[in-house]
Short mmCIF file of C-alpha atoms and ligand atoms in Angstrom, two decimals:
data_model
loop_
_atom_site.label_atom_id
_atom_site.label_comp_id
_atom_site.label_asym_id
_atom_site.label_seq_id
_atom_site.Cartn_x
_atom_site.Cartn_y
_atom_site.Cartn_z
CA MET A 1 39.99 118.13 25.88
CA ASN A 2 42.48 116.58 28.16
CA LEU A 3 45.74 115.33 26.75
CA VAL A 4 47.84 114.17 29.63
CA SER A 5 45.31 111.60 30.63
CA ASP A 6 45.49 110.00 27.20
CA LYS A 7 49.24 109.37 27.58
CA LEU A 8 49.51 109.37 23.81
CA LEU A 9 52.76 108.17 22.41
CA SER A 10 54.33 111.25 20.93
CA THR A 11 55.18 110.90 17.26
CA ASN A 12 58.59 112.12 18.31
CA ASP A 13 59.17 109.10 20.51
CA ARG A 14 59.66 107.09 17.35
CA ASN A 15 63.23 108.32 17.53
CA CYS A 16 65.52 105.84 19.28
CA GLY A 17 68.76 107.83 18.78
CA SER A 18 69.73 111.18 20.26
CA LYS A 19 66.69 113.32 21.08
CA HIS A 20 66.74 116.95 20.00
CA ILE A 21 65.56 119.42 22.58
CA THR A 22 65.01 123.16 22.95
CA VAL A 23 65.10 124.83 26.35
CA LEU A 24 63.03 128.01 26.71
CA GLY A 25 64.26 129.78 29.84
CA ALA A 26 67.61 127.95 29.78
CA THR A 27 69.28 130.23 32.34
CA GLY A 28 66.67 129.65 35.04
CA SER A 29 66.34 127.04 37.74
CA VAL A 30 64.41 124.48 35.64
CA GLY A 31 66.49 125.34 32.56
CA THR A 32 69.82 124.70 34.27
CA SER A 33 68.54 121.47 35.87
CA THR A 34 67.47 120.33 32.39
CA LEU A 35 70.89 121.10 30.96
CA ASP A 36 72.59 119.32 33.85
CA LEU A 37 70.66 116.20 32.83
CA VAL A 38 71.62 116.72 29.18
CA GLU A 39 75.28 116.94 30.16
CA LYS A 40 75.09 113.76 32.21
CA SER A 41 73.07 111.83 29.60
CA GLY A 42 75.99 110.42 27.66
CA GLY A 43 74.90 112.05 24.41
CA ARG A 44 71.27 110.97 24.47
CA PHE A 45 70.16 114.59 23.98
CA THR A 46 71.26 117.25 21.53
CA VAL A 47 70.38 120.87 22.22
CA ARG A 48 68.89 122.74 19.28
CA ALA A 49 67.95 126.11 20.81
CA LEU A 50 68.48 127.91 24.12
CA THR A 51 66.75 131.10 25.26
CA ALA A 52 66.91 133.62 28.10
CA ASN A 53 65.58 137.10 28.79
CA THR A 54 68.41 139.37 29.96
CA ASN A 55 71.12 137.13 31.38
CA VAL A 56 73.51 137.31 28.42
CA THR A 57 76.54 136.09 30.33
CA ALA A 58 74.88 132.87 31.42
CA LEU A 59 73.31 132.32 28.00
CA ALA A 60 76.64 132.81 26.24
CA LYS A 61 78.32 130.30 28.57
CA LEU A 62 75.55 127.76 27.87
CA ALA A 63 75.94 128.34 24.13
CA ILE A 64 79.65 127.55 24.36
CA ARG A 65 79.00 124.48 26.53
CA PHE A 66 76.10 122.96 24.58
CA ARG A 67 76.69 124.26 21.03
CA PRO A 68 73.04 124.74 20.03
CA GLN A 69 72.05 125.80 16.53
CA ILE A 70 70.55 129.03 17.85
CA VAL A 71 70.45 131.16 21.00
CA VAL A 72 67.80 133.82 21.59
CA ILE A 73 67.72 136.60 24.12
CA GLY A 74 64.25 138.00 24.83
CA ASP A 75 65.35 141.56 25.56
CA GLU A 76 66.53 143.08 22.27
CA LYS A 77 68.75 145.60 24.08
CA CYS A 78 70.95 142.69 25.14
CA LEU A 79 71.65 141.51 21.58
CA PRO A 80 74.91 143.46 20.96
CA GLN A 81 76.43 142.16 24.19
CA LEU A 82 75.41 138.59 23.38
CA ARG A 83 76.94 138.88 19.90
CA GLU A 84 80.15 140.18 21.43
CA LEU A 85 80.37 137.36 23.97
CA LEU A 86 79.82 134.80 21.22
CA THR A 87 82.28 136.21 18.70
CA GLY A 88 83.85 133.32 16.83
CA VAL A 89 81.34 130.76 18.14
CA LYS A 90 79.37 128.97 15.42
CA VAL A 91 75.82 129.69 16.58
CA GLU A 92 72.90 131.75 15.23
CA ILE A 93 72.03 134.64 17.53
CA ALA A 94 68.70 136.43 17.68
CA ALA A 95 66.60 138.59 20.00
CA GLY A 96 63.00 139.55 20.73
CA GLU A 97 59.72 137.79 21.23
CA SER A 98 59.22 136.69 17.64
CA ALA A 99 62.72 135.17 17.66
CA LEU A 100 61.76 133.27 20.84
CA CYS A 101 58.74 131.91 18.98
CA ASP A 102 60.86 130.98 15.95
CA ALA A 103 63.29 129.10 18.19
CA ALA A 104 60.39 127.32 19.90
CA SER A 105 59.08 126.30 16.47
CA LEU A 106 62.25 124.52 15.33
CA ASP A 107 61.56 120.84 14.79
CA VAL A 108 62.65 118.99 17.96
CA ASP A 109 61.61 115.97 20.00
CA MET A 110 60.79 118.10 23.04
CA VAL A 111 60.62 121.74 24.06
CA ILE A 112 61.18 122.30 27.76
CA ALA A 113 58.92 125.28 28.47
CA SER A 114 60.60 126.88 31.48
CA ILE A 115 60.18 130.60 30.96
CA VAL A 116 58.62 132.10 34.09
CA GLY A 117 55.24 133.80 33.90
CA VAL A 118 52.84 134.64 31.13
CA ALA A 119 55.87 135.74 29.08
CA GLY A 120 56.20 132.05 28.24
CA LEU A 121 52.75 131.75 26.74
CA ARG A 122 53.40 132.91 23.18
CA PRO A 123 56.64 130.92 22.67
CA THR A 124 55.11 127.77 24.17
CA LEU A 125 52.04 128.10 21.95
CA ALA A 126 54.39 128.56 18.99
CA ALA A 127 56.09 125.29 19.93
CA ILE A 128 52.70 123.58 20.04
CA GLU A 129 51.67 125.07 16.70
CA ALA A 130 54.87 123.61 15.23
CA GLY A 131 53.88 120.19 16.56
CA ASN A 132 56.64 119.90 19.16
CA SER A 133 56.07 117.84 22.31
CA ILE A 134 56.18 120.01 25.42
CA GLY A 135 57.77 119.37 28.81
CA LEU A 136 55.72 121.98 30.63
CA ALA A 137 57.20 123.74 33.65
CA ASN A 138 55.54 127.10 32.95
CA LYS A 139 52.31 126.67 34.90
CA GLU A 140 51.26 130.28 34.24
CA CYS A 141 50.48 129.22 30.61
CA LEU A 142 47.69 127.01 31.91
CA VAL A 143 46.50 129.44 34.58
CA SER A 144 46.18 132.32 32.13
CA ALA A 145 45.04 130.48 29.02
CA GLY A 146 44.43 126.83 29.93
CA THR A 147 41.43 126.23 27.68
CA ILE A 148 43.05 127.81 24.63
CA PHE A 149 46.39 126.13 25.37
CA MET A 150 44.97 122.62 25.74
CA ALA A 151 42.69 123.04 22.71
CA SER A 152 45.69 124.04 20.63
CA ALA A 153 47.66 121.01 21.83
CA LYS A 154 44.75 118.73 21.11
CA ALA A 155 44.21 120.16 17.63
CA ARG A 156 47.87 119.49 16.80
CA GLY A 157 48.03 116.11 18.55
CA VAL A 158 50.82 117.48 20.72
CA GLN A 159 51.84 115.70 23.91
CA ILE A 160 52.05 117.87 27.02
CA LEU A 161 54.19 116.26 29.72
CA PRO A 162 54.02 117.98 33.11
CA VAL A 163 57.39 118.94 34.60
CA ASP A 164 55.89 120.38 37.77
CA SER A 165 56.72 117.69 40.35
CA GLU A 166 53.16 117.26 41.66
CA HIS A 167 51.63 116.96 38.17
CA CYS A 168 54.41 114.70 37.00
CA ALA A 169 53.57 112.55 40.04
CA LEU A 170 49.87 112.47 39.12
CA PHE A 171 50.76 111.67 35.50
CA GLN A 172 52.76 108.66 36.68
CA ILE A 173 49.96 107.20 38.83
CA PHE A 174 46.78 108.28 37.02
CA ASP A 175 45.38 105.10 35.45
CA THR A 176 43.93 106.42 32.19
CA SER A 177 42.04 103.16 31.63
CA GLN A 178 40.16 103.90 34.88
CA SER A 179 39.55 107.65 34.53
CA SER A 180 35.91 107.35 35.56
CA ALA A 181 36.95 105.50 38.72
CA VAL A 182 39.12 108.39 39.92
CA GLU A 183 37.49 110.04 42.90
CA LYS A 184 40.04 112.65 43.84
CA LEU A 185 43.47 114.05 42.98
CA THR A 186 45.68 115.38 45.77
CA ILE A 187 48.82 117.42 45.36
CA THR A 188 51.12 118.18 48.25
CA ALA A 189 52.59 121.51 49.37
CA SER A 190 55.57 122.00 51.64
CA GLY A 191 53.78 124.95 53.25
CA GLY A 192 56.77 127.20 52.51
CA PRO A 193 58.94 129.11 54.97
CA PHE A 194 55.98 130.62 56.91
CA ARG A 195 53.92 127.50 57.47
CA THR A 196 53.97 127.96 61.23
CA TRP A 197 54.07 131.77 61.41
CA ASP A 198 51.14 133.77 62.73
CA ILE A 199 49.62 136.45 60.52
CA GLN A 200 51.06 139.40 62.51
CA ARG A 201 54.57 138.09 62.03
CA MET A 202 53.93 137.51 58.30
CA GLU A 203 53.09 141.21 57.85
CA ASN A 204 56.81 142.09 58.17
CA VAL A 205 58.33 139.33 56.08
CA THR A 206 61.24 140.50 53.91
CA PRO A 207 61.99 139.30 50.36
CA ALA A 208 65.13 137.56 51.63
CA GLN A 209 63.09 135.56 54.17
CA ALA A 210 60.43 134.68 51.61
CA LEU A 211 63.01 133.51 49.07
CA ARG A 212 64.43 130.95 51.54
CA HIS A 213 62.36 127.88 50.67
CA PRO A 214 62.82 125.00 53.14
CA ASN A 215 63.00 122.15 50.59
CA TRP A 216 63.34 123.34 46.99
CA ASP A 217 65.91 125.53 45.25
CA MET A 218 63.87 127.51 42.70
CA GLY A 219 63.65 130.82 40.84
CA PRO A 220 62.51 133.95 42.72
CA LYS A 221 58.92 134.15 41.44
CA ILE A 222 57.94 130.58 42.26
CA SER A 223 59.74 130.86 45.62
CA ILE A 224 57.51 133.80 46.58
CA ASP A 225 54.48 131.95 45.21
CA SER A 226 55.40 129.06 47.52
CA ALA A 227 55.73 131.39 50.49
CA THR A 228 52.24 132.88 49.88
CA MET A 229 50.93 129.43 48.84
CA MET A 230 49.69 130.98 45.60
CA ASN A 231 51.86 128.31 43.99
CA LYS A 232 49.49 125.60 45.22
CA GLY A 233 46.51 127.54 43.92
CA LEU A 234 48.17 127.88 40.51
CA GLU A 235 48.92 124.16 40.59
CA ILE A 236 45.34 123.15 41.34
CA ILE A 237 44.26 125.24 38.34
CA GLU A 238 47.06 123.63 36.31
CA ALA A 239 45.87 120.14 37.30
CA SER A 240 42.28 120.99 36.35
CA HIS A 241 43.46 121.55 32.77
CA LEU A 242 45.81 118.58 32.60
CA PHE A 243 43.61 115.85 34.08
CA PRO A 244 40.00 114.86 33.33
CA VAL A 245 38.78 115.54 36.87
CA GLU A 246 36.40 118.31 37.95
CA PRO A 247 38.18 121.15 39.78
CA ASP A 248 36.31 120.52 43.05
CA ARG A 249 37.86 117.03 43.21
CA ILE A 250 41.43 118.36 43.21
CA ASP A 251 42.84 118.99 46.64
CA ALA A 252 46.06 120.21 48.26
CA VAL A 253 47.51 119.00 51.56
CA ILE A 254 50.47 120.38 53.46
CA HIS A 255 53.32 117.87 53.61
CA PRO A 256 56.40 119.67 54.98
CA GLN A 257 58.84 116.89 54.05
CA SER A 258 58.15 117.13 50.25
CA ILE A 259 58.58 113.38 49.79
CA VAL A 260 55.07 112.49 48.61
CA HIS A 261 54.22 114.67 45.60
CA GLY A 262 50.84 113.55 44.31
CA LEU A 263 48.09 111.06 45.16
CA VAL A 264 45.22 109.59 43.15
CA THR A 265 42.24 108.26 45.09
CA TYR A 266 40.01 105.72 43.33
CA VAL A 267 36.33 105.03 44.11
CA ASP A 268 37.21 101.68 45.70
CA GLY A 269 38.98 103.51 48.53
CA SER A 270 42.48 102.91 47.23
CA THR A 271 44.88 105.87 47.22
CA ILE A 272 48.07 105.59 45.16
CA ALA A 273 50.92 107.99 45.87
CA GLN A 274 54.16 108.92 44.10
CA LEU A 275 57.23 109.52 46.29
CA ALA A 276 60.63 110.91 45.35
CA SER A 277 63.31 113.15 46.78
CA ALA A 278 62.84 116.89 46.28
CA ASP A 279 65.00 117.29 43.18
CA MET A 280 63.50 118.75 40.00
CA ARG A 281 65.87 116.65 37.90
CA GLY A 282 63.56 113.73 38.72
CA PRO A 283 60.42 115.05 36.99
CA ILE A 284 62.42 116.79 34.24
CA GLY A 285 64.31 113.56 33.51
CA PHE A 286 61.05 111.60 33.57
CA CYS A 287 59.67 113.91 30.86
CA LEU A 288 62.82 113.87 28.75
CA ASP A 289 62.96 110.06 28.74
CA TRP A 290 59.24 109.33 28.63
CA PRO A 291 57.83 106.79 27.76
CA ASN A 292 60.96 105.03 29.01
CA ARG A 293 62.52 105.25 32.45
CA ARG A 294 66.26 105.59 32.84
CA LYS A 295 68.69 106.03 35.70
CA LEU A 296 68.79 109.68 36.75
CA PRO A 297 71.35 111.52 38.91
CA VAL A 298 68.87 111.89 41.77
CA LYS A 299 68.97 110.44 45.26
CA THR A 300 66.90 107.28 45.59
CA LEU A 301 64.62 107.42 48.62
CA ASP A 302 65.37 105.36 51.68
CA LEU A 303 62.12 105.48 53.64
CA THR A 304 63.85 104.41 56.83
CA GLU A 305 65.88 107.63 56.68
CA CYS A 306 63.06 110.02 55.75
CA GLY A 307 61.72 110.44 59.27
CA PRO A 308 57.99 110.81 59.84
CA LEU A 309 55.88 111.90 56.88
CA THR A 310 53.17 114.30 58.06
CA PHE A 311 50.10 115.81 56.41
CA GLU A 312 47.88 118.70 57.44
CA LYS A 313 45.13 120.87 55.99
CA PRO A 314 46.09 124.22 54.47
CA ASP A 315 45.14 127.35 56.42
CA PHE A 316 43.13 129.49 54.00
CA GLU A 317 42.96 132.38 56.50
CA ARG A 318 46.70 132.95 56.71
CA PHE A 319 47.32 131.95 53.09
CA LYS A 320 44.60 133.93 51.36
CA CYS A 321 46.23 133.64 47.92
CA LEU A 322 45.32 129.95 47.89
CA GLN A 323 41.69 130.81 48.59
CA TYR A 324 41.63 133.50 45.86
CA ALA A 325 43.07 131.04 43.34
CA LEU A 326 40.38 128.47 44.13
CA ASP A 327 37.68 131.15 43.98
CA ALA A 328 38.93 132.36 40.59
CA MET A 329 39.02 128.79 39.27
CA ASN A 330 35.50 128.03 40.50
CA GLU A 331 34.15 131.35 39.23
CA GLY A 332 35.66 130.64 35.80
CA GLY A 333 35.63 133.09 32.91
CA GLY A 334 38.89 134.98 32.69
CA LEU A 335 39.41 135.27 36.43
CA THR A 336 42.37 132.91 36.61
CA ASN A 337 44.08 135.04 33.95
CA ILE A 338 43.43 138.15 36.05
CA LEU A 339 44.58 136.38 39.22
CA ASN A 340 47.81 135.41 37.49
CA ALA A 341 48.49 138.89 36.12
CA ALA A 342 47.83 140.55 39.49
CA ASN A 343 50.02 138.00 41.23
CA GLU A 344 52.93 138.48 38.80
CA CYS A 345 52.76 142.26 39.34
CA ALA A 346 52.45 142.02 43.10
CA VAL A 347 55.28 139.48 43.44
CA ALA A 348 57.57 141.68 41.32
CA ALA A 349 56.69 144.69 43.54
CA PHE A 350 57.29 142.70 46.73
CA LEU A 351 60.69 141.52 45.45
CA LYS A 352 61.63 145.20 44.98
CA SER A 353 60.35 145.91 48.53
CA ASP A 354 57.71 148.27 47.08
CA ILE A 355 54.90 146.46 48.91
CA GLY A 356 54.70 144.19 51.96
CA PHE A 357 54.30 140.43 51.93
CA LEU A 358 50.59 140.43 52.82
CA ASP A 359 49.96 143.19 50.26
CA ILE A 360 50.40 140.51 47.58
CA ALA A 361 47.11 138.89 48.60
CA ARG A 362 45.41 142.27 49.11
CA THR A 363 46.38 143.39 45.60
CA ILE A 364 45.07 140.19 44.06
CA GLU A 365 41.77 140.36 45.91
CA ARG A 366 41.14 143.96 44.92
CA THR A 367 42.16 143.39 41.29
CA LEU A 368 39.73 140.48 41.02
CA ASP A 369 36.96 142.55 42.62
CA ARG A 370 37.62 145.43 40.22
CA ALA A 371 37.61 143.07 37.20
CA VAL A 372 34.22 141.71 38.18
CA ALA A 373 32.80 145.15 38.97
CA ASN A 374 34.10 146.65 35.71
CA GLY A 375 33.05 143.69 33.58
CA PHE A 376 36.43 142.62 32.20
CA GLY A 377 36.54 139.19 33.78
CA ASN A 378 34.97 137.27 30.91
CA ALA A 379 36.57 134.21 29.38
CA PRO A 380 39.06 135.17 26.67
CA SER A 381 38.40 133.46 23.36
CA CYS A 382 41.82 133.78 21.72
CA LEU A 383 45.44 134.53 22.60
CA GLN A 384 44.99 138.23 21.82
CA ASP A 385 42.09 138.41 24.32
CA VAL A 386 44.22 136.69 26.97
CA LEU A 387 47.05 139.16 26.53
CA GLU A 388 44.74 142.20 26.50
CA GLN A 389 42.99 141.02 29.65
CA ASP A 390 46.37 140.33 31.25
CA ALA A 391 47.55 143.87 30.41
CA ARG A 392 44.37 145.42 31.79
CA ALA A 393 44.65 143.45 35.02
CA ARG A 394 48.26 144.57 35.42
CA THR A 395 47.25 148.22 35.03
CA VAL A 396 44.58 147.80 37.70
CA ALA A 397 46.96 145.92 40.02
CA ARG A 398 49.57 148.69 39.69
CA GLU A 399 46.97 151.37 40.43
CA ILE A 400 45.92 149.44 43.54
CA MET A 401 49.49 149.02 44.75
P1 NDP B 501 63.68 131.28 36.92
O1 NDP B 501 63.32 132.65 37.32
O2 NDP B 501 64.78 130.59 37.62
O3 NDP B 501 64.03 131.26 35.35
C1 NDP B 501 63.17 131.85 34.42
C2 NDP B 501 63.72 131.74 33.03
O4 NDP B 501 62.83 132.45 32.14
C3 NDP B 501 65.10 132.39 32.85
O5 NDP B 501 65.80 131.71 31.85
C4 NDP B 501 64.74 133.80 32.38
O6 NDP B 501 65.79 134.43 31.66
C5 NDP B 501 63.56 133.49 31.47
N1 NDP B 501 62.66 134.63 31.32
C6 NDP B 501 62.16 135.42 32.31
N2 NDP B 501 61.37 136.38 31.80
C7 NDP B 501 61.37 136.20 30.46
C8 NDP B 501 60.77 136.90 29.38
N3 NDP B 501 60.01 137.99 29.58
N4 NDP B 501 61.00 136.46 28.13
C9 NDP B 501 61.77 135.37 27.91
N5 NDP B 501 62.37 134.66 28.89
C10 NDP B 501 62.17 135.08 30.15
O7 NDP B 501 62.34 130.43 36.98
P2 NDP B 501 62.17 128.87 37.35
O8 NDP B 501 63.10 128.05 36.53
O9 NDP B 501 62.15 128.73 38.82
O10 NDP B 501 60.67 128.62 36.89
C11 NDP B 501 60.32 128.57 35.51
C12 NDP B 501 58.89 128.08 35.39
O11 NDP B 501 58.83 126.74 35.86
C13 NDP B 501 57.89 128.88 36.25
O12 NDP B 501 56.68 128.96 35.57
C14 NDP B 501 57.74 128.04 37.49
O13 NDP B 501 56.49 128.21 38.12
C15 NDP B 501 57.89 126.64 36.92
N6 NDP B 501 58.39 125.65 37.87
C16 NDP B 501 59.59 125.83 38.46
C17 NDP B 501 60.11 124.91 39.36
C18 NDP B 501 61.45 125.08 39.98
O14 NDP B 501 61.88 124.18 40.71
N7 NDP B 501 62.14 126.16 39.77
C19 NDP B 501 59.31 123.74 39.74
C20 NDP B 501 58.07 123.60 39.01
C21 NDP B 501 57.63 124.53 38.12
P3 NDP B 501 66.88 135.38 32.43
O15 NDP B 501 67.74 134.44 33.23
O16 NDP B 501 67.61 136.04 31.35
O17 NDP B 501 66.08 136.32 33.29
#
C-alpha cells in the first residue's frame, strides 16, 4: 500500500539533463517557492505547465517569466482576462477543471501538487493516472481520499514525494530496510500564534491575528489550520497514508522553534531527527532533486545560534481540532473526508469574519456528529463517492454555521 517507504527510484529519474516540471497552484506560497528554486537552478528545470485559480495577473507574469507550454486558470470566468494579458506570448491558454487535469497529465518528471484543499484532488489524481511523479504539498488529497489516492499511485508505480516539511523529514530518516523496527513517528508543530493563549482569549481572535504565523510564511488556509492546530491533525492523517506505521504510533509534539521537523524512533531506543531552518524551499528542493542532494538557497543551521530547542505536549482541550482529526482518523470510514470538508468550509467562513475562531472546531464537531447520526460517514470507494460525501458534508457544515 505504502509508496514512500519503498523509496522507489522513479522511472523519471533516469533523466540526467533538465527535468521537466508542472506546478499546480503556481501562484500560491508553495508554488512561488518552487518557481524561485527553478529560477535559481541554473537551467536544471524546465517548466511545462503552470496553473492557478483566479489570480490571472500573477499567473500571466509567471507565464512570461518561465515560458511554459501551457497555463491554466481554474475559474473559467477569468479566461478572457488571462488571454488579454498574454497577447503575443507564445503559450497555450486554457481554463476549467478538465483543463487543470489535462495540464497535470502532460508528461513531466515531476508535478508539484500545491493547489490548496480538496480542489487539488482531481488534478493530482490525473497526474498520477498519467504516470507522473508527484511532489505532494496538498495534504488534503490524502486526508479526503488517502486510500484511493495511494492505491492509484501504487497501481501506476508512481512515486509520491512529500513536500510537507515534517513528512519530507520523516522520508529522509525512515530506514525502509528496518520498517518493522520502527516504533514511532513524531512530527513537530510550532503551536501557532495562540500556543500560550487561554481559551477565553482565543474566542475573540481575528483573522488578521490568526494569519500571523510565528515561523512560517504560508497561504491563508494552512495558516488558519496552524492556528487551530488542525494542520497537525491533517498531517498525522497524511503520515498514516505515506508511511507503513499504524496511526496510533504517529505522534505530534509542540516545538515552537520549528528547527526539528520529524523524528523516527526505533525499537532499540534510538530516535533519529531531521533538522533544518524553517524555509519550504528546503523540502521542495529535496523533492525536485531527489534522489540526489544539491546545494539549495536555504540557510544552513548553526546550532550554536538556534537557542534552546524545546518540546511540549499538545493541549487537546484548547486545540480541539487536533482531537477531532485524531478521532476521525481512528474511527475510519469517510470521517476524515468529512472532517476536511467541514474544516475547509469553516476556515473560509472565519476568514470572511462570518464565524468566530472557536466556531471552526464547533462546526467540525457538529458536522462529524451529524454524518455519523445520518449514516453518511462510510468509507468512499471511488473518487465520485469522495466528492459526493465532501459536498454533503459542506452542506451540513454551512447549515450548522
Ligand atoms: P496558497 O493559498 O498560497 O496557494 C494555493 C494555490 O492553489 C494558488 O495557486 C491558488 O490559485 C490555487 N487554487 C486555489 N483554489 C483552487 C481551485 N479551486 N482550483 C485550482 N487551483 C486553486 O496555498 P499554499 O501554497 O500555502 O498551500 C498549498 C498546499 O500545500 C496546501 O494543501 C497546504 O496545506 C500545503 N502546504 C503548504 C505549505 C506552505 O508553506 N504554504 C507547507 C506544507 C504544505 P489562486 O492564486 O489563483 O487563488
